[in-house]
Amino acid sequence: METSKIFIGYIIYLPIAITLTYFVSKTLFKNGKAFMIDIFKGKDNIAIATNRLFEVGFYLLNIGWALLILKIDSHRFNNTYQNLIEILSFKIGGFSIYLGLMLFLNMYLFFRGRKKSKLTTSIAPIA
């Protein structure tokens, strides 16, 4: 019986973690495209390709982390649905905080890239 409740936990956790990752990724990189185009000074092909590479890396990091924290420790599992919900809320909450941190890290990188792009434009010698 204990194993089946742990399996139910996995069946609940994985779709939520993957859906959260997908939602955050699509939102971030749909809006990040404008930053990339600005950073690469209108070179759309390079900007879009770089944005897609960042997106793939985002998926790999976040889905990889979601899978790493997947395990429900059977020694600490009390075989109750209340315990299952508490474990899932802890895992999903922690993963959501992690996704938020990754979102802000990517936004920081976008803003930093934009700032450096503007700085090199203003320092460039006038021909």
Short mmCIF file of N, CA, C and O in Angstrom, two decimals:
data_model
loop_
_atom_site.label_atom_id
_atom_site.label_comp_id
_atom_site.label_asym_id
_atom_site.label_seq_id
_atom_site.Cartn_x
_atom_site.Cartn_y
_atom_site.Cartn_z
N MET A 1 0.82 -1.20 0.00
CA MET A 1 0.00 0.00 0.00
C MET A 1 0.86 1.26 0.00
O MET A 1 0.56 2.21 -0.66
N GLU A 2 1.96 1.23 0.76
CA GLU A 2 2.85 2.38 0.84
C GLU A 2 3.42 2.73 -0.52
O GLU A 2 3.47 3.88 -0.91
N THR A 3 3.84 1.72 -1.26
CA THR A 3 4.43 1.94 -2.57
C THR A 3 3.43 2.56 -3.52
O THR A 3 3.80 3.45 -4.30
N SER A 4 2.18 2.17 -3.46
CA SER A 4 1.20 2.73 -4.39
C SER A 4 0.96 4.21 -4.10
O SER A 4 0.77 4.99 -5.03
N LYS A 5 0.98 4.62 -2.83
CA LYS A 5 0.81 6.05 -2.53
C LYS A 5 2.03 6.85 -2.97
O LYS A 5 1.90 7.97 -3.44
N ILE A 6 3.21 6.27 -2.84
CA ILE A 6 4.41 6.94 -3.34
C ILE A 6 4.33 7.07 -4.85
O ILE A 6 4.65 8.12 -5.42
N PHE A 7 3.87 6.04 -5.53
CA PHE A 7 3.70 6.09 -6.98
C PHE A 7 2.69 7.16 -7.37
O PHE A 7 2.90 7.90 -8.34
N ILE A 8 1.60 7.26 -6.61
CA ILE A 8 0.61 8.33 -6.85
C ILE A 8 1.29 9.69 -6.71
O ILE A 8 1.04 10.61 -7.50
N GLY A 9 2.17 9.82 -5.73
CA GLY A 9 2.91 11.07 -5.55
C GLY A 9 3.74 11.41 -6.77
O GLY A 9 3.79 12.55 -7.21
N TYR A 10 4.41 10.39 -7.33
CA TYR A 10 5.21 10.62 -8.55
C TYR A 10 4.32 11.03 -9.71
O TYR A 10 4.68 11.93 -10.49
N ILE A 11 3.17 10.38 -9.83
CA ILE A 11 2.25 10.67 -10.94
C ILE A 11 1.70 12.09 -10.82
O ILE A 11 1.41 12.74 -11.82
N ILE A 12 1.56 12.59 -9.60
CA ILE A 12 1.09 13.96 -9.41
C ILE A 12 2.24 14.96 -9.61
O ILE A 12 2.07 15.99 -10.28
N TYR A 13 3.39 14.66 -9.04
CA TYR A 13 4.52 15.60 -9.04
C TYR A 13 5.08 15.88 -10.44
O TYR A 13 5.30 17.03 -10.81
N LEU A 14 5.34 14.81 -11.19
CA LEU A 14 6.01 14.99 -12.49
C LEU A 14 5.25 15.89 -13.46
O LEU A 14 5.84 16.82 -14.01
N PRO A 15 3.95 15.69 -13.69
CA PRO A 15 3.25 16.60 -14.61
C PRO A 15 3.24 18.05 -14.13
O PRO A 15 3.36 18.97 -14.93
N ILE A 16 3.13 18.24 -12.81
CA ILE A 16 3.13 19.61 -12.29
C ILE A 16 4.49 20.26 -12.51
O ILE A 16 4.57 21.40 -12.97
N ALA A 17 5.56 19.54 -12.20
CA ALA A 17 6.91 20.10 -12.37
C ALA A 17 7.19 20.41 -13.84
O ALA A 17 7.74 21.47 -14.17
N ILE A 18 6.81 19.51 -14.72
CA ILE A 18 7.05 19.72 -16.16
C ILE A 18 6.20 20.86 -16.68
O ILE A 18 6.68 21.70 -17.46
N THR A 19 4.94 20.94 -16.25
CA THR A 19 4.06 22.04 -16.69
C THR A 19 4.57 23.38 -16.19
O THR A 19 4.57 24.36 -16.94
N LEU A 20 5.00 23.45 -14.94
CA LEU A 20 5.56 24.70 -14.41
C LEU A 20 6.79 25.12 -15.21
O LEU A 20 6.94 26.29 -15.57
N THR A 21 7.66 24.16 -15.49
CA THR A 21 8.87 24.45 -16.27
C THR A 21 8.49 24.97 -17.65
O THR A 21 9.06 25.96 -18.13
N TYR A 22 7.55 24.32 -18.29
CA TYR A 22 7.11 24.73 -19.63
C TYR A 22 6.53 26.15 -19.60
O TYR A 22 6.87 26.99 -20.43
N PHE A 23 5.65 26.41 -18.64
CA PHE A 23 5.01 27.72 -18.55
C PHE A 23 6.03 28.83 -18.32
O PHE A 23 6.02 29.85 -19.01
N VAL A 24 6.93 28.63 -17.36
CA VAL A 24 7.94 29.65 -17.06
C VAL A 24 8.85 29.85 -18.27
O VAL A 24 9.17 30.98 -18.64
N SER A 25 9.26 28.76 -18.90
CA SER A 25 10.15 28.84 -20.05
C SER A 25 9.50 29.60 -21.21
O SER A 25 10.11 30.49 -21.80
N LYS A 26 8.29 29.24 -21.54
CA LYS A 26 7.61 29.90 -22.66
C LYS A 26 7.41 31.39 -22.38
O LYS A 26 7.61 32.23 -23.27
N THR A 27 7.05 31.74 -21.16
CA THR A 27 6.86 33.14 -20.81
C THR A 27 8.18 33.90 -20.87
O THR A 27 8.26 34.98 -21.46
N LEU A 28 9.21 33.32 -20.27
CA LEU A 28 10.51 33.98 -20.22
C LEU A 28 11.09 34.18 -21.62
O LEU A 28 11.52 35.28 -21.97
N PHE A 29 11.11 33.15 -22.43
CA PHE A 29 11.82 33.25 -23.70
C PHE A 29 10.98 33.88 -24.80
O PHE A 29 11.54 34.39 -25.77
N LYS A 30 9.66 33.92 -24.63
CA LYS A 30 8.84 34.69 -25.57
C LYS A 30 9.13 36.18 -25.38
O LYS A 30 9.31 36.92 -26.34
N ASN A 31 9.21 36.59 -24.12
CA ASN A 31 9.48 38.00 -23.83
C ASN A 31 10.97 38.32 -23.90
O ASN A 31 11.34 39.47 -24.17
N GLY A 32 11.82 37.34 -23.69
CA GLY A 32 13.27 37.55 -23.77
C GLY A 32 13.76 37.75 -25.18
O GLY A 32 14.86 38.28 -25.39
N LYS A 33 12.97 37.34 -26.16
CA LYS A 33 13.34 37.50 -27.57
C LYS A 33 13.62 38.97 -27.90
O LYS A 33 14.58 39.29 -28.60
N ALA A 34 12.82 39.87 -27.35
CA ALA A 34 13.02 41.31 -27.60
C ALA A 34 14.37 41.78 -27.05
O ALA A 34 15.07 42.57 -27.69
N PHE A 35 14.75 41.26 -25.88
CA PHE A 35 16.05 41.61 -25.32
C PHE A 35 17.18 41.09 -26.20
O PHE A 35 18.16 41.79 -26.42
N MET A 36 17.03 39.88 -26.67
CA MET A 36 18.08 39.29 -27.51
C MET A 36 18.25 40.08 -28.81
O MET A 36 19.36 40.31 -29.26
N ILE A 37 17.15 40.48 -29.40
CA ILE A 37 17.23 41.27 -30.64
C ILE A 37 17.92 42.60 -30.37
O ILE A 37 18.75 43.06 -31.16
N ASP A 38 17.62 43.19 -29.22
CA ASP A 38 18.27 44.45 -28.83
C ASP A 38 19.76 44.22 -28.56
O ASP A 38 20.60 45.01 -28.98
N ILE A 39 20.09 43.14 -27.86
CA ILE A 39 21.49 42.84 -27.53
C ILE A 39 22.31 42.63 -28.80
O ILE A 39 23.43 43.12 -28.93
N PHE A 40 21.72 41.90 -29.76
CA PHE A 40 22.44 41.59 -30.99
C PHE A 40 22.18 42.64 -32.08
O PHE A 40 22.41 42.39 -33.26
N LYS A 41 21.71 43.81 -31.66
CA LYS A 41 21.56 44.98 -32.53
C LYS A 41 20.78 44.68 -33.82
O LYS A 41 21.20 45.02 -34.91
N GLY A 42 19.64 44.01 -33.65
CA GLY A 42 18.76 43.77 -34.78
C GLY A 42 19.11 42.58 -35.64
O GLY A 42 18.43 42.32 -36.63
N LYS A 43 20.14 41.84 -35.31
CA LYS A 43 20.48 40.64 -36.07
C LYS A 43 19.57 39.51 -35.60
O LYS A 43 19.91 38.73 -34.72
N ASP A 44 18.39 39.46 -36.22
CA ASP A 44 17.33 38.57 -35.77
C ASP A 44 17.73 37.10 -35.74
O ASP A 44 17.40 36.38 -34.79
N ASN A 45 18.45 36.64 -36.75
CA ASN A 45 18.80 35.22 -36.80
C ASN A 45 19.66 34.80 -35.61
O ASN A 45 19.39 33.76 -34.99
N ILE A 46 20.67 35.60 -35.30
CA ILE A 46 21.54 35.27 -34.17
C ILE A 46 20.77 35.41 -32.85
O ILE A 46 20.91 34.57 -31.96
N ALA A 47 19.96 36.44 -32.74
CA ALA A 47 19.20 36.67 -31.52
C ALA A 47 18.22 35.52 -31.25
O ALA A 47 18.14 35.01 -30.13
N ILE A 48 17.49 35.10 -32.27
CA ILE A 48 16.51 34.02 -32.11
C ILE A 48 17.22 32.70 -31.82
O ILE A 48 16.79 31.93 -30.95
N ALA A 49 18.32 32.44 -32.50
CA ALA A 49 19.06 31.20 -32.26
C ALA A 49 19.62 31.17 -30.83
O ALA A 49 19.53 30.14 -30.14
N THR A 50 20.16 32.28 -30.38
CA THR A 50 20.69 32.35 -29.01
C THR A 50 19.57 32.18 -27.99
O THR A 50 19.72 31.48 -26.99
N ASN A 51 18.44 32.80 -28.25
CA ASN A 51 17.29 32.68 -27.35
C ASN A 51 16.82 31.22 -27.26
O ASN A 51 16.52 30.73 -26.18
N ARG A 52 16.80 30.52 -28.39
CA ARG A 52 16.40 29.10 -28.39
C ARG A 52 17.41 28.24 -27.62
O ARG A 52 17.02 27.31 -26.92
N LEU A 53 18.69 28.55 -27.76
CA LEU A 53 19.71 27.81 -27.02
C LEU A 53 19.56 28.02 -25.51
O LEU A 53 19.68 27.08 -24.73
N PHE A 54 19.30 29.27 -25.11
CA PHE A 54 19.03 29.55 -23.71
C PHE A 54 17.80 28.77 -23.23
O PHE A 54 17.77 28.24 -22.11
N GLU A 55 16.80 28.69 -24.08
CA GLU A 55 15.56 27.99 -23.72
C GLU A 55 15.82 26.49 -23.52
O GLU A 55 15.35 25.90 -22.55
N VAL A 56 16.58 25.89 -24.41
CA VAL A 56 16.91 24.47 -24.27
C VAL A 56 17.70 24.23 -22.99
O VAL A 56 17.43 23.30 -22.23
N GLY A 57 18.66 25.10 -22.71
CA GLY A 57 19.43 24.99 -21.48
C GLY A 57 18.55 25.13 -20.25
O GLY A 57 18.72 24.42 -19.26
N PHE A 58 17.59 26.04 -20.32
CA PHE A 58 16.64 26.24 -19.22
C PHE A 58 15.85 24.96 -18.97
O PHE A 58 15.70 24.53 -17.83
N TYR A 59 15.35 24.35 -20.05
CA TYR A 59 14.62 23.08 -19.91
C TYR A 59 15.50 22.00 -19.30
O TYR A 59 15.08 21.28 -18.39
N LEU A 60 16.71 21.85 -19.81
CA LEU A 60 17.60 20.80 -19.31
C LEU A 60 17.91 20.98 -17.82
O LEU A 60 17.84 20.01 -17.04
N LEU A 61 18.23 22.19 -17.42
CA LEU A 61 18.54 22.44 -16.02
C LEU A 61 17.34 22.18 -15.11
O LEU A 61 17.44 21.52 -14.08
N ASN A 62 16.19 22.70 -15.50
CA ASN A 62 15.04 22.64 -14.61
C ASN A 62 14.37 21.27 -14.58
O ASN A 62 13.98 20.81 -13.50
N ILE A 63 14.24 20.63 -15.71
CA ILE A 63 13.67 19.28 -15.70
C ILE A 63 14.65 18.32 -15.03
O ILE A 63 14.24 17.43 -14.28
N GLY A 64 15.94 18.52 -15.27
CA GLY A 64 16.94 17.72 -14.58
C GLY A 64 16.85 17.87 -13.07
O GLY A 64 16.90 16.89 -12.33
N TRP A 65 16.70 19.10 -12.59
CA TRP A 65 16.57 19.33 -11.15
C TRP A 65 15.28 18.71 -10.61
O TRP A 65 15.28 18.11 -9.53
N ALA A 66 14.19 18.85 -11.37
CA ALA A 66 12.91 18.26 -10.95
C ALA A 66 13.04 16.75 -10.79
O ALA A 66 12.49 16.16 -9.86
N LEU A 67 13.78 16.12 -11.69
CA LEU A 67 13.97 14.67 -11.60
C LEU A 67 14.91 14.30 -10.45
O LEU A 67 14.73 13.27 -9.81
N LEU A 68 15.91 15.13 -10.18
CA LEU A 68 16.83 14.85 -9.07
C LEU A 68 16.13 14.89 -7.71
O LEU A 68 16.48 14.12 -6.82
N ILE A 69 15.15 15.78 -7.55
CA ILE A 69 14.47 15.88 -6.26
C ILE A 69 13.19 15.04 -6.23
O ILE A 69 12.40 15.16 -5.30
N LEU A 70 13.00 14.19 -7.20
CA LEU A 70 11.78 13.39 -7.32
C LEU A 70 11.57 12.42 -6.16
O LEU A 70 10.46 12.23 -5.69
N LYS A 71 12.62 11.82 -5.67
CA LYS A 71 12.51 10.72 -4.71
C LYS A 71 11.71 11.10 -3.46
O LYS A 71 11.94 12.13 -2.85
N ILE A 72 10.78 10.23 -3.12
CA ILE A 72 10.05 10.34 -1.86
C ILE A 72 10.64 9.27 -0.94
O ILE A 72 10.57 8.08 -1.24
N ASP A 73 11.23 9.71 0.15
CA ASP A 73 11.91 8.80 1.07
C ASP A 73 10.88 7.91 1.78
O ASP A 73 10.07 8.38 2.57
N SER A 74 10.91 6.62 1.52
CA SER A 74 9.93 5.69 2.09
C SER A 74 10.08 5.54 3.60
O SER A 74 9.14 5.18 4.28
N HIS A 75 11.26 5.85 4.14
CA HIS A 75 11.46 5.76 5.59
C HIS A 75 10.75 6.88 6.33
O HIS A 75 10.36 6.72 7.48
N ARG A 76 10.57 8.01 5.67
CA ARG A 76 9.91 9.15 6.30
C ARG A 76 8.44 9.25 5.89
O ARG A 76 7.73 10.12 6.37
N PHE A 77 8.02 8.39 5.01
CA PHE A 77 6.64 8.42 4.51
C PHE A 77 5.75 7.61 5.45
O PHE A 77 5.99 6.44 5.69
N ASN A 78 4.71 8.25 6.00
CA ASN A 78 3.85 7.63 7.00
C ASN A 78 2.66 6.89 6.41
O ASN A 78 1.77 6.48 7.15
N ASN A 79 2.60 6.75 5.10
CA ASN A 79 1.55 5.99 4.43
C ASN A 79 0.16 6.61 4.60
O ASN A 79 -0.84 5.91 4.65
N THR A 80 0.11 7.94 4.71
CA THR A 80 -1.19 8.61 4.78
C THR A 80 -1.26 9.61 3.64
O THR A 80 -0.24 10.11 3.15
N TYR A 81 -2.48 9.90 3.24
CA TYR A 81 -2.65 10.90 2.18
C TYR A 81 -2.24 12.29 2.67
O TYR A 81 -1.74 13.09 1.90
N GLN A 82 -2.45 12.56 3.94
CA GLN A 82 -2.02 13.84 4.48
C GLN A 82 -0.50 13.99 4.34
O GLN A 82 -0.02 15.04 3.89
N ASN A 83 0.22 12.95 4.68
CA ASN A 83 1.68 12.97 4.55
C ASN A 83 2.10 13.14 3.09
O ASN A 83 3.03 13.88 2.77
N LEU A 84 1.39 12.46 2.19
CA LEU A 84 1.68 12.57 0.75
C LEU A 84 1.49 14.00 0.28
O LEU A 84 2.33 14.55 -0.43
N ILE A 85 0.39 14.64 0.68
CA ILE A 85 0.11 16.02 0.27
C ILE A 85 1.17 16.97 0.84
O ILE A 85 1.64 17.88 0.15
N GLU A 86 1.58 16.73 2.08
CA GLU A 86 2.61 17.58 2.68
C GLU A 86 3.94 17.43 1.96
O GLU A 86 4.63 18.42 1.70
N ILE A 87 4.30 16.21 1.61
CA ILE A 87 5.55 15.98 0.88
C ILE A 87 5.48 16.62 -0.50
O ILE A 87 6.42 17.29 -0.94
N LEU A 88 4.35 16.45 -1.19
CA LEU A 88 4.20 17.05 -2.52
C LEU A 88 4.22 18.57 -2.46
O LEU A 88 4.83 19.22 -3.32
N SER A 89 3.57 19.14 -1.45
CA SER A 89 3.58 20.61 -1.35
C SER A 89 4.99 21.13 -1.10
O SER A 89 5.38 22.16 -1.64
N PHE A 90 5.76 20.41 -0.29
CA PHE A 90 7.14 20.80 -0.04
C PHE A 90 7.97 20.70 -1.33
O PHE A 90 8.73 21.61 -1.66
N LYS A 91 7.82 19.61 -2.06
CA LYS A 91 8.60 19.42 -3.29
C LYS A 91 8.19 20.44 -4.37
O LYS A 91 9.04 21.05 -5.00
N ILE A 92 6.90 20.60 -4.57
CA ILE A 92 6.42 21.52 -5.62
C ILE A 92 6.71 22.97 -5.22
O ILE A 92 7.12 23.78 -6.06
N GLY A 93 6.55 23.30 -3.94
CA GLY A 93 6.88 24.64 -3.47
C GLY A 93 8.36 24.95 -3.63
O GLY A 93 8.74 26.01 -4.11
N GLY A 94 9.20 24.00 -3.24
CA GLY A 94 10.64 24.18 -3.40
C GLY A 94 11.04 24.31 -4.85
O GLY A 94 11.87 25.15 -5.21
N PHE A 95 10.42 23.50 -5.70
CA PHE A 95 10.72 23.56 -7.12
C PHE A 95 10.24 24.89 -7.72
O PHE A 95 10.92 25.47 -8.57
N SER A 96 9.11 25.39 -7.25
CA SER A 96 8.61 26.69 -7.73
C SER A 96 9.56 27.82 -7.34
O SER A 96 9.82 28.73 -8.13
N ILE A 97 10.07 27.76 -6.11
CA ILE A 97 11.05 28.77 -5.68
C ILE A 97 12.30 28.69 -6.55
O ILE A 97 12.84 29.70 -7.00
N TYR A 98 12.76 27.47 -6.81
CA TYR A 98 13.92 27.27 -7.68
C TYR A 98 13.66 27.84 -9.07
O TYR A 98 14.52 28.54 -9.63
N LEU A 99 12.47 27.57 -9.64
CA LEU A 99 12.13 28.12 -10.96
C LEU A 99 12.12 29.64 -10.93
O LEU A 99 12.57 30.29 -11.88
N GLY A 100 11.60 30.22 -9.86
CA GLY A 100 11.60 31.67 -9.73
C GLY A 100 13.01 32.24 -9.71
O GLY A 100 13.29 33.25 -10.35
N LEU A 101 13.90 31.58 -8.98
CA LEU A 101 15.29 32.02 -8.95
C LEU A 101 15.93 31.90 -10.34
O LEU A 101 16.67 32.80 -10.76
N MET A 102 15.64 30.82 -11.04
CA MET A 102 16.18 30.66 -12.40
C MET A 102 15.62 31.73 -13.34
O MET A 102 16.33 32.25 -14.20
N LEU A 103 14.34 32.08 -13.15
CA LEU A 103 13.72 33.13 -13.96
C LEU A 103 14.45 34.45 -13.73
O LEU A 103 14.84 35.13 -14.69
N PHE A 104 14.67 34.80 -12.47
CA PHE A 104 15.36 36.06 -12.18
C PHE A 104 16.81 36.04 -12.62
O PHE A 104 17.34 37.06 -13.05
N LEU A 105 17.47 34.90 -12.54
CA LEU A 105 18.83 34.79 -13.04
C LEU A 105 18.86 35.05 -14.55
O LEU A 105 19.72 35.80 -15.04
N ASN A 106 17.93 34.47 -15.29
CA ASN A 106 17.87 34.70 -16.73
C ASN A 106 17.54 36.15 -17.05
O ASN A 106 18.11 36.73 -17.97
N MET A 107 16.63 36.75 -16.28
CA MET A 107 16.31 38.16 -16.50
C MET A 107 17.55 39.02 -16.24
O MET A 107 17.82 39.97 -16.98
N TYR A 108 18.30 38.69 -15.19
CA TYR A 108 19.54 39.41 -14.89
C TYR A 108 20.50 39.30 -16.08
O TYR A 108 21.12 40.30 -16.48
N LEU A 109 20.62 38.11 -16.64
CA LEU A 109 21.51 37.93 -17.80
C LEU A 109 21.04 38.73 -19.00
O LEU A 109 21.84 39.31 -19.72
N PHE A 110 19.72 38.77 -19.22
CA PHE A 110 19.17 39.58 -20.32
C PHE A 110 19.50 41.06 -20.11
O PHE A 110 19.99 41.74 -21.02
N PHE A 111 19.25 41.57 -18.90
CA PHE A 111 19.51 42.98 -18.62
C PHE A 111 21.01 43.30 -18.68
O PHE A 111 21.40 44.35 -19.17
N ARG A 112 21.82 42.39 -18.18
CA ARG A 112 23.27 42.59 -18.22
C ARG A 112 23.77 42.61 -19.66
O ARG A 112 24.59 43.45 -20.05
N GLY A 113 23.27 41.68 -20.48
CA GLY A 113 23.65 41.66 -21.89
C GLY A 113 23.22 42.92 -22.60
O GLY A 113 23.97 43.48 -23.41
N ARG A 114 22.03 43.39 -22.27
CA ARG A 114 21.53 44.63 -22.89
C ARG A 114 22.38 45.82 -22.47
O ARG A 114 22.72 46.67 -23.29
N LYS A 115 22.74 45.86 -21.19
CA LYS A 115 23.57 46.97 -20.69
C LYS A 115 24.94 46.96 -21.37
O LYS A 115 25.43 48.00 -21.80
N LYS A 116 25.55 45.79 -21.48
CA LYS A 116 26.86 45.69 -22.14
C LYS A 116 26.75 46.05 -23.61
O LYS A 116 27.66 46.65 -24.18
N SER A 117 25.65 45.67 -24.23
CA SER A 117 25.45 45.99 -25.66
C SER A 117 25.35 47.50 -25.84
O SER A 117 25.93 48.05 -26.77
N LYS A 118 24.62 48.16 -24.96
CA LYS A 118 24.48 49.62 -25.04
C LYS A 118 25.82 50.30 -24.75
O LYS A 118 26.15 51.29 -25.36
N LEU A 119 26.57 49.74 -23.81
CA LEU A 119 27.86 50.31 -23.45
C LEU A 119 28.85 50.23 -24.61
O LEU A 119 29.53 51.20 -24.92
N THR A 120 28.91 49.11 -25.31
CA THR A 120 29.82 48.98 -26.44
C THR A 120 29.39 49.85 -27.62
O THR A 120 30.21 50.31 -28.36
N THR A 121 28.07 50.09 -27.72
CA THR A 121 27.58 50.97 -28.78
C THR A 121 28.00 52.41 -28.51
O THR A 121 28.41 53.13 -29.42
N SER A 122 27.90 52.83 -27.24
CA SER A 122 28.24 54.22 -26.93
C SER A 122 29.75 54.48 -26.92
O SER A 122 30.18 55.59 -27.12
N ILE A 123 30.56 53.44 -26.73
CA ILE A 123 32.02 53.61 -26.72
C ILE A 123 32.62 53.46 -28.12
O ILE A 123 33.72 53.92 -28.37
N ALA A 124 31.89 52.87 -29.02
CA ALA A 124 32.41 52.61 -30.37
C ALA A 124 32.91 53.89 -31.02
O ALA A 124 32.28 54.94 -30.91
N PRO A 125 34.08 53.83 -31.68
CA PRO A 125 34.64 55.02 -32.32
C PRO A 125 33.75 55.48 -33.50
O PRO A 125 33.15 54.66 -34.19
N ILE A 126 33.72 56.76 -33.68
CA ILE A 126 32.94 57.34 -34.77
C ILE A 126 33.85 57.41 -36.00
O ILE A 126 34.93 57.96 -35.96
N ALA A 127 33.35 56.86 -37.09
CA ALA A 127 34.17 56.80 -38.29
C ALA A 127 33.99 58.04 -39.12
O ALA A 127 33.07 58.72 -39.17
#
